[in-house]
mmCIF file of C-alpha atoms and ligand atoms in Angstrom:
data_model
loop_
_atom_site.group_PDB
_atom_site.id
_atom_site.type_symbol
_atom_site.label_atom_id
_atom_site.label_comp_id
_atom_site.label_asym_id
_atom_site.label_seq_id
_atom_site.Cartn_x
_atom_site.Cartn_y
_atom_site.Cartn_z
ATOM 1 C CA MET S 1 0.000 0.000 0.000
ATOM 2 C CA THR S 2 1.205 3.533 -0.697
ATOM 3 C CA GLU S 3 2.668 5.354 2.251
ATOM 4 C CA PRO S 4 0.465 8.135 3.596
ATOM 5 C CA ILE S 5 1.691 11.670 2.941
ATOM 6 C CA LEU S 6 0.757 12.590 6.529
ATOM 7 C CA ARG S 7 0.601 10.315 9.540
ATOM 8 C CA LEU S 8 -0.302 11.238 13.102
ATOM 9 C CA GLN S 9 0.467 8.646 15.740
ATOM 10 C CA ASP S 10 -0.738 9.038 19.272
ATOM 11 C CA VAL S 11 -0.747 12.855 19.032
ATOM 12 C CA HIS S 12 -1.960 14.501 22.180
ATOM 13 C CA LYS S 13 -2.180 17.831 23.928
ATOM 14 C CA ALA S 14 -3.840 18.990 27.120
ATOM 15 C CA TYR S 15 -4.544 22.395 28.614
ATOM 16 C CA GLY S 16 -4.535 21.547 32.321
ATOM 17 C CA ALA S 17 -7.052 18.757 32.773
ATOM 18 C CA LEU S 18 -8.653 19.376 29.358
ATOM 19 C CA LYS S 19 -7.491 16.868 26.761
ATOM 20 C CA VAL S 20 -7.779 18.873 23.561
ATOM 21 C CA THR S 21 -6.307 16.193 21.314
ATOM 22 C CA ASP S 22 -6.480 12.797 22.914
ATOM 23 C CA HIS S 23 -4.102 10.231 21.396
ATOM 24 C CA VAL S 24 -5.073 10.947 17.811
ATOM 25 C CA ASN S 25 -4.135 8.516 15.049
ATOM 26 C CA LEU S 26 -4.862 9.778 11.568
ATOM 27 C CA ASP S 27 -3.399 9.483 8.110
ATOM 28 C CA VAL S 28 -3.863 11.233 4.785
ATOM 29 C CA ARG S 29 -3.069 9.267 1.649
ATOM 30 C CA PRO S 30 -1.623 10.827 -1.500
ATOM 31 C CA GLY S 31 -4.390 12.462 -3.536
ATOM 32 C CA GLU S 32 -6.967 11.909 -0.827
ATOM 33 C CA ILE S 33 -9.369 14.441 0.641
ATOM 34 C CA HIS S 34 -9.602 13.491 4.300
ATOM 35 C CA ALA S 35 -12.106 15.553 6.253
ATOM 36 C CA VAL S 36 -12.084 16.043 10.010
ATOM 37 C CA ILE S 37 -15.468 16.890 11.443
ATOM 38 C CA GLY S 38 -16.691 17.336 14.980
ATOM 39 C CA PRO S 39 -18.745 19.616 17.209
ATOM 40 C CA ASN S 40 -17.552 23.025 18.361
ATOM 41 C CA GLY S 41 -14.654 22.734 20.747
ATOM 42 C CA ALA S 42 -13.814 19.171 19.651
ATOM 43 C CA GLY S 43 -10.186 20.127 19.010
ATOM 44 C CA LYS S 44 -10.147 20.545 15.223
ATOM 45 C CA THR S 45 -8.349 23.888 15.213
ATOM 46 C CA THR S 46 -5.846 22.578 17.744
ATOM 47 C CA LEU S 47 -5.227 19.530 15.574
ATOM 48 C CA ILE S 48 -4.620 21.668 12.483
ATOM 49 C CA GLY S 49 -2.259 23.837 14.546
ATOM 50 C CA GLN S 50 -0.318 20.773 15.621
ATOM 51 C CA ILE S 51 -0.034 19.537 12.043
ATOM 52 C CA SER S 52 1.055 22.904 10.656
ATOM 53 C CA GLY S 53 3.526 23.402 13.500
ATOM 54 C CA ALA S 54 1.797 26.460 14.985
ATOM 55 C CA LEU S 55 1.235 24.462 18.197
ATOM 56 C CA ALA S 56 3.574 21.988 19.859
ATOM 57 C CA VAL S 57 2.314 18.524 20.727
ATOM 58 C CA ASP S 58 2.617 17.167 24.259
ATOM 59 C CA GLY S 59 3.419 13.775 22.794
ATOM 60 C CA GLY S 60 3.058 11.567 19.750
ATOM 61 C CA THR S 61 4.595 11.669 16.296
ATOM 62 C CA ILE S 62 3.774 13.572 13.123
ATOM 63 C CA THR S 63 5.304 12.157 9.959
ATOM 64 C CA PHE S 64 5.070 14.166 6.769
ATOM 65 C CA ASP S 65 6.279 12.856 3.425
ATOM 66 C CA GLY S 66 8.375 10.216 5.162
ATOM 67 C CA GLN S 67 10.037 12.635 7.622
ATOM 68 C CA ASP S 68 9.409 13.011 11.320
ATOM 69 C CA VAL S 69 8.358 16.681 11.540
ATOM 70 C CA THR S 70 7.076 16.564 15.133
ATOM 71 C CA ALA S 71 9.743 18.958 16.369
ATOM 72 C CA LYS S 72 10.070 21.002 13.175
ATOM 73 C CA PRO S 73 8.963 24.641 13.179
ATOM 74 C CA MET S 74 6.142 25.820 10.951
ATOM 75 C CA HIS S 75 8.293 27.398 8.234
ATOM 76 C CA LEU S 76 10.273 24.191 7.703
ATOM 77 C CA ARG S 77 7.067 22.186 7.438
ATOM 78 C CA ALA S 78 5.775 24.721 4.915
ATOM 79 C CA ARG S 79 8.996 24.477 2.954
ATOM 80 C CA ALA S 80 8.656 20.683 2.929
ATOM 81 C CA GLY S 81 5.263 21.126 1.210
ATOM 82 C CA LEU S 82 2.740 21.409 4.003
ATOM 83 C CA SER S 83 0.527 24.330 3.124
ATOM 84 C CA ARG S 84 -2.104 25.787 5.398
ATOM 85 C CA SER S 85 -4.839 27.815 3.840
ATOM 86 C CA PHE S 86 -7.851 29.739 5.139
ATOM 87 C CA GLN S 87 -8.476 31.368 8.481
ATOM 88 C CA ILE S 88 -5.136 33.000 7.735
ATOM 89 C CA THR S 89 -5.261 36.017 5.506
ATOM 90 C CA GLU S 90 -2.451 35.794 3.074
ATOM 91 C CA ILE S 91 -3.944 38.160 0.548
ATOM 92 C CA LEU S 92 -2.452 41.600 -0.128
ATOM 93 C CA PRO S 93 -5.579 43.695 -0.732
ATOM 94 C CA GLU S 94 -3.916 46.505 -2.716
ATOM 95 C CA PHE S 95 -2.430 44.111 -5.235
ATOM 96 C CA THR S 96 -4.333 42.518 -8.088
ATOM 97 C CA ALA S 97 -5.327 38.867 -7.984
ATOM 98 C CA ARG S 98 -2.615 38.166 -10.572
ATOM 99 C CA GLU S 99 0.053 39.951 -8.527
ATOM 100 C CA ASN S 100 -0.929 38.064 -5.382
ATOM 101 C CA VAL S 101 -0.365 34.713 -7.061
ATOM 102 C CA ALA S 102 2.744 35.931 -8.902
ATOM 103 C CA LEU S 103 4.252 36.949 -5.555
ATOM 104 C CA ALA S 104 3.639 33.459 -4.183
ATOM 105 C CA LEU S 105 5.321 31.985 -7.248
ATOM 106 C CA GLN S 106 8.200 34.405 -6.849
ATOM 107 C CA ALA S 107 8.590 33.536 -3.176
ATOM 108 C CA ARG S 108 8.742 29.864 -4.101
ATOM 109 C CA GLN S 109 11.593 30.621 -6.449
ATOM 110 C CA GLY S 110 13.430 32.134 -3.509
ATOM 111 C CA HIS S 111 13.346 35.812 -4.492
ATOM 112 C CA SER S 112 12.851 38.316 -1.790
ATOM 113 C CA PHE S 113 9.925 40.593 -1.319
ATOM 114 C CA ARG S 114 11.798 43.764 -2.241
ATOM 115 C CA PHE S 115 11.769 42.758 -5.912
ATOM 116 C CA ILE S 116 8.062 43.306 -5.830
ATOM 117 C CA ARG S 117 8.205 46.074 -8.429
ATOM 118 C CA ASN S 118 9.613 43.707 -11.007
ATOM 119 C CA VAL S 119 6.723 41.319 -10.715
ATOM 120 C CA ALA S 120 4.445 43.063 -13.207
ATOM 121 C CA ARG S 121 7.166 42.894 -15.814
ATOM 122 C CA ASP S 122 7.981 39.290 -15.344
ATOM 123 C CA ARG S 123 5.987 37.502 -17.969
ATOM 124 C CA ALA S 124 6.723 33.983 -16.752
ATOM 125 C CA LEU S 125 5.427 34.772 -13.291
ATOM 126 C CA ASN S 126 2.340 36.447 -14.670
ATOM 127 C CA GLU S 127 1.593 33.558 -16.981
ATOM 128 C CA GLY S 128 2.045 31.121 -14.129
ATOM 129 C CA ALA S 129 -0.263 33.222 -11.984
ATOM 130 C CA GLU S 130 -2.889 33.353 -14.718
ATOM 131 C CA ARG S 131 -2.795 29.594 -15.066
ATOM 132 C CA TRP S 132 -3.672 29.208 -11.388
ATOM 133 C CA LEU S 133 -6.326 31.897 -11.555
ATOM 134 C CA GLY S 134 -7.869 30.120 -14.547
ATOM 135 C CA GLU S 135 -7.795 26.833 -12.712
ATOM 136 C CA LEU S 136 -9.736 28.383 -9.845
ATOM 137 C CA GLY S 137 -12.256 30.201 -12.014
ATOM 138 C CA LEU S 138 -10.737 33.633 -11.385
ATOM 139 C CA ALA S 139 -9.241 34.369 -14.825
ATOM 140 C CA HIS S 140 -11.674 37.251 -15.356
ATOM 141 C CA ARG S 141 -10.595 38.806 -12.040
ATOM 142 C CA ALA S 142 -6.837 38.825 -12.745
ATOM 143 C CA ASP S 143 -6.635 42.637 -12.849
ATOM 144 C CA THR S 144 -8.946 43.237 -9.906
ATOM 145 C CA PRO S 145 -7.404 44.413 -6.632
ATOM 146 C CA ALA S 146 -7.724 41.453 -4.271
ATOM 147 C CA GLY S 147 -9.324 43.623 -1.592
ATOM 148 C CA ILE S 148 -12.491 44.144 -3.620
ATOM 149 C CA LEU S 149 -13.042 40.521 -4.596
ATOM 150 C CA SER S 150 -16.100 38.853 -3.100
ATOM 151 C CA HIS S 151 -15.612 36.695 -0.030
ATOM 152 C CA GLY S 152 -15.791 33.456 -2.039
ATOM 153 C CA GLU S 153 -13.402 34.828 -4.646
ATOM 154 C CA LYS S 154 -10.932 35.718 -1.887
ATOM 155 C CA ARG S 155 -11.115 32.134 -0.663
ATOM 156 C CA ALA S 156 -10.443 30.876 -4.180
ATOM 157 C CA LEU S 157 -7.532 33.329 -4.435
ATOM 158 C CA GLU S 158 -6.099 32.082 -1.139
ATOM 159 C CA LEU S 159 -6.274 28.611 -2.592
ATOM 160 C CA ALA S 160 -4.480 29.772 -5.752
ATOM 161 C CA ILE S 161 -1.758 31.316 -3.556
ATOM 162 C CA SER S 162 -1.385 28.049 -1.641
ATOM 163 C CA LEU S 163 -1.288 25.957 -4.796
ATOM 164 C CA ALA S 164 1.324 28.221 -6.352
ATOM 165 C CA THR S 165 3.714 27.029 -3.648
ATOM 166 C CA GLU S 166 3.270 23.467 -4.998
ATOM 167 C CA PRO S 167 2.266 21.881 -1.727
ATOM 168 C CA LYS S 168 2.265 18.152 -1.104
ATOM 169 C CA LEU S 169 -0.579 18.538 1.357
ATOM 170 C CA LEU S 170 -3.141 21.293 1.684
ATOM 171 C CA LEU S 171 -4.528 21.957 5.131
ATOM 172 C CA LEU S 172 -7.918 23.533 4.570
ATOM 173 C CA ASP S 173 -9.218 25.159 7.706
ATOM 174 C CA GLU S 174 -12.921 25.860 7.306
ATOM 175 C CA PRO S 175 -12.777 27.074 3.698
ATOM 176 C CA MET S 176 -16.565 27.489 3.540
ATOM 177 C CA ALA S 177 -16.807 29.631 6.689
ATOM 178 C CA GLY S 178 -18.681 32.840 6.016
ATOM 179 C CA THR S 179 -19.510 32.012 2.395
ATOM 180 C CA GLY S 180 -23.048 32.014 1.009
ATOM 181 C CA ARG S 181 -24.707 28.980 -0.570
ATOM 182 C CA GLU S 182 -23.745 29.887 -4.117
ATOM 183 C CA GLU S 183 -20.118 30.562 -3.181
ATOM 184 C CA THR S 184 -19.938 27.338 -1.193
ATOM 185 C CA ASP S 185 -21.192 25.418 -4.238
ATOM 186 C CA ARG S 186 -18.585 27.157 -6.343
ATOM 187 C CA LEU S 187 -15.770 26.297 -3.891
ATOM 188 C CA VAL S 188 -16.934 22.687 -3.762
ATOM 189 C CA GLU S 189 -16.741 22.656 -7.556
ATOM 190 C CA VAL S 190 -13.227 24.157 -7.488
ATOM 191 C CA LEU S 191 -12.009 21.643 -4.893
ATOM 192 C CA THR S 192 -13.645 18.788 -6.811
ATOM 193 C CA GLY S 193 -11.601 19.892 -9.822
ATOM 194 C CA LEU S 194 -8.415 19.521 -7.737
ATOM 195 C CA LYS S 195 -9.405 16.129 -6.362
ATOM 196 C CA GLY S 196 -6.845 13.393 -6.818
ATOM 197 C CA ARG S 197 -4.086 15.878 -7.646
ATOM 198 C CA TYR S 198 -3.449 17.080 -4.124
ATOM 199 C CA ALA S 199 -3.771 15.472 -0.748
ATOM 200 C CA MET S 200 -6.021 17.618 1.428
ATOM 201 C CA LEU S 201 -6.936 17.627 5.072
ATOM 202 C CA LEU S 202 -10.232 19.452 5.299
ATOM 203 C CA VAL S 203 -11.698 20.815 8.504
ATOM 204 C CA GLU S 204 -15.200 22.007 7.751
ATOM 205 C CA HIS S 205 -18.554 22.541 9.445
ATOM 206 C CA ASP S 206 -20.596 22.505 6.227
ATOM 207 C CA MET S 207 -21.654 18.856 6.108
ATOM 208 C CA GLY S 208 -22.969 19.171 2.534
ATOM 209 C CA ALA S 209 -19.492 20.218 1.391
ATOM 210 C CA VAL S 210 -17.760 17.541 3.506
ATOM 211 C CA PHE S 211 -19.911 14.692 2.242
ATOM 212 C CA ALA S 212 -19.595 15.932 -1.348
ATOM 213 C CA LEU S 213 -15.804 16.192 -1.236
ATOM 214 C CA ALA S 214 -14.272 13.751 1.222
ATOM 215 C CA ASP S 215 -12.849 10.363 0.335
ATOM 216 C CA ARG S 216 -12.652 9.604 4.048
ATOM 217 C CA ILE S 217 -13.937 11.355 7.122
ATOM 218 C CA SER S 218 -12.624 11.256 10.680
ATOM 219 C CA VAL S 219 -14.922 12.307 13.480
ATOM 220 C CA LEU S 220 -13.347 14.131 16.400
ATOM 221 C CA VAL S 221 -15.303 14.405 19.642
ATOM 222 C CA TYR S 222 -13.741 15.765 22.849
ATOM 223 C CA GLY S 223 -10.286 15.460 21.264
ATOM 224 C CA ARG S 224 -10.740 11.801 20.376
ATOM 225 C CA ILE S 225 -11.242 10.314 16.921
ATOM 226 C CA ILE S 226 -14.299 8.153 17.379
ATOM 227 C CA ALA S 227 -14.520 6.925 13.777
ATOM 228 C CA THR S 228 -12.743 7.073 10.428
ATOM 229 C CA GLY S 229 -14.347 5.834 7.240
ATOM 230 C CA THR S 230 -15.882 6.619 3.883
ATOM 231 C CA PRO S 231 -18.747 9.133 3.854
ATOM 232 C CA GLU S 232 -21.190 6.207 3.635
ATOM 233 C CA GLU S 233 -19.622 4.450 6.610
ATOM 234 C CA ILE S 234 -19.681 7.633 8.666
ATOM 235 C CA ARG S 235 -23.261 8.427 7.728
ATOM 236 C CA GLU S 236 -24.319 4.928 8.743
ATOM 237 C CA SER S 237 -22.323 4.749 11.979
ATOM 238 C CA ALA S 238 -24.625 4.637 14.967
ATOM 239 C CA GLU S 239 -21.827 5.871 17.252
ATOM 240 C CA VAL S 240 -21.171 8.917 15.078
ATOM 241 C CA ARG S 241 -24.838 9.706 14.769
ATOM 242 C CA GLU S 242 -25.280 9.525 18.493
ATOM 243 C CA ALA S 243 -22.167 11.556 19.317
ATOM 244 C CA TYR S 244 -22.387 14.157 16.641
ATOM 245 C CA LEU S 245 -24.267 14.024 13.379
ATOM 246 C CA GLY S 246 -27.717 13.423 14.834
ATOM 247 C CA GLU S 247 -30.706 13.497 12.575
ATOM 248 C CA GLU S 248 -29.085 16.021 10.257
ATOM 249 C CA GLY S 249 -26.349 13.568 9.247
ATOM 250 C CA ALA S 250 -28.787 10.727 8.924
ATOM 251 C CA ALA S 251 -30.943 12.672 6.488
HETATM 252 N N1 ATP Q 1 -4.880 28.080 24.529
HETATM 253 C C1 ATP Q 1 -5.863 27.410 25.112
HETATM 254 N N2 ATP Q 1 -5.953 27.307 26.449
HETATM 255 C C2 ATP Q 1 -6.929 26.608 27.042
HETATM 256 N N3 ATP Q 1 -7.918 25.958 26.369
HETATM 257 C C3 ATP Q 1 -7.883 26.022 25.033
HETATM 258 C C4 ATP Q 1 -6.876 26.744 24.328
HETATM 259 N N4 ATP Q 1 -7.100 26.619 22.987
HETATM 260 C C5 ATP Q 1 -8.213 25.856 22.880
HETATM 261 N N5 ATP Q 1 -8.692 25.494 24.090
HETATM 262 C C6 ATP Q 1 -9.857 24.655 24.353
HETATM 263 O O1 ATP Q 1 -9.637 23.427 23.670
HETATM 264 C C7 ATP Q 1 -10.858 22.922 23.161
HETATM 265 C C8 ATP Q 1 -10.724 22.651 21.677
HETATM 266 O O2 ATP Q 1 -10.634 23.883 20.960
HETATM 267 P P1 ATP Q 1 -10.507 23.965 19.389
HETATM 268 O O3 ATP Q 1 -10.541 25.403 19.015
HETATM 269 O O4 ATP Q 1 -9.347 23.166 18.932
HETATM 270 O O5 ATP Q 1 -11.850 23.247 18.919
HETATM 271 P P2 ATP Q 1 -12.555 23.247 17.483
HETATM 272 O O6 ATP Q 1 -13.001 21.848 17.249
HETATM 273 O O7 ATP Q 1 -11.660 23.833 16.467
HETATM 274 O O8 ATP Q 1 -13.804 24.174 17.675
HETATM 275 P P3 ATP Q 1 -14.612 25.038 16.575
HETATM 276 O O9 ATP Q 1 -15.322 24.025 15.733
HETATM 277 O O10 ATP Q 1 -15.551 25.828 17.424
HETATM 278 O O11 ATP Q 1 -13.621 25.859 15.819
HETATM 279 C C9 ATP Q 1 -11.937 23.933 23.501
HETATM 280 O O12 ATP Q 1 -12.581 23.491 24.669
HETATM 281 C C10 ATP Q 1 -11.145 25.196 23.779
HETATM 282 O O13 ATP Q 1 -11.816 26.007 24.688
#
């Protein structure tokens, strides 16, 4: 079997007596969308923080792309291809959508920020940026300052910025938060288009989006993963229904 791109073994963290992540075992396979769902306060944000390196673990091991990254700082994990998107504003509002992506491409090539003024003239960067914008349905917004894009378009732009860094795993932290129905549908469509090409760990409250996108779902309740399985298995699990999904998930 192919090695997972991300593996968490026995990861745990407590704040005093509160076990926020409680001996979590989880893996993400190459090309898989693995969603983590759970009620408010279940520990999802903490888990994402531990994976990205923003938060230290109390114990356990995090292996990314074959390397033990448990003690590695966030920037080294990012450099190794672990990209966190959403709930972090990476967009520069004064710059156009194209410039925002071009800057991410430029950063990947190791140039420093002070060359910013050369970006507009660099055709290769602009073409690369346009390719990503096209991929995410934003080609017609290339010249628009990022700050005046709609909320859903900003989310798509954040995704373009993440993808421009050629990640091996995308950590998607509530990408649908604050988006309307139409924009959520659009983002689901965009992510569906990327399916199979990138491994993604998706934390999301919108169950419609989760069940439409995920290959597997893990359910986190009080810091503990109570089930991992296909959307069908999760929907049919009596334990999950009782602990979390309730009638809504059964519908
Ligand atoms: N720095 C902290 N100190 C103490 N308790 C914390 C801290 N950070 C989080 N917690 C607690 O840990 C628990 C898990 O929080 P976390 O934000 O990870 O949950 P979540 O599943 O992401 O919730 P939501 O779905 O509402 O975003 C909560 O009870 C929270 O109050």
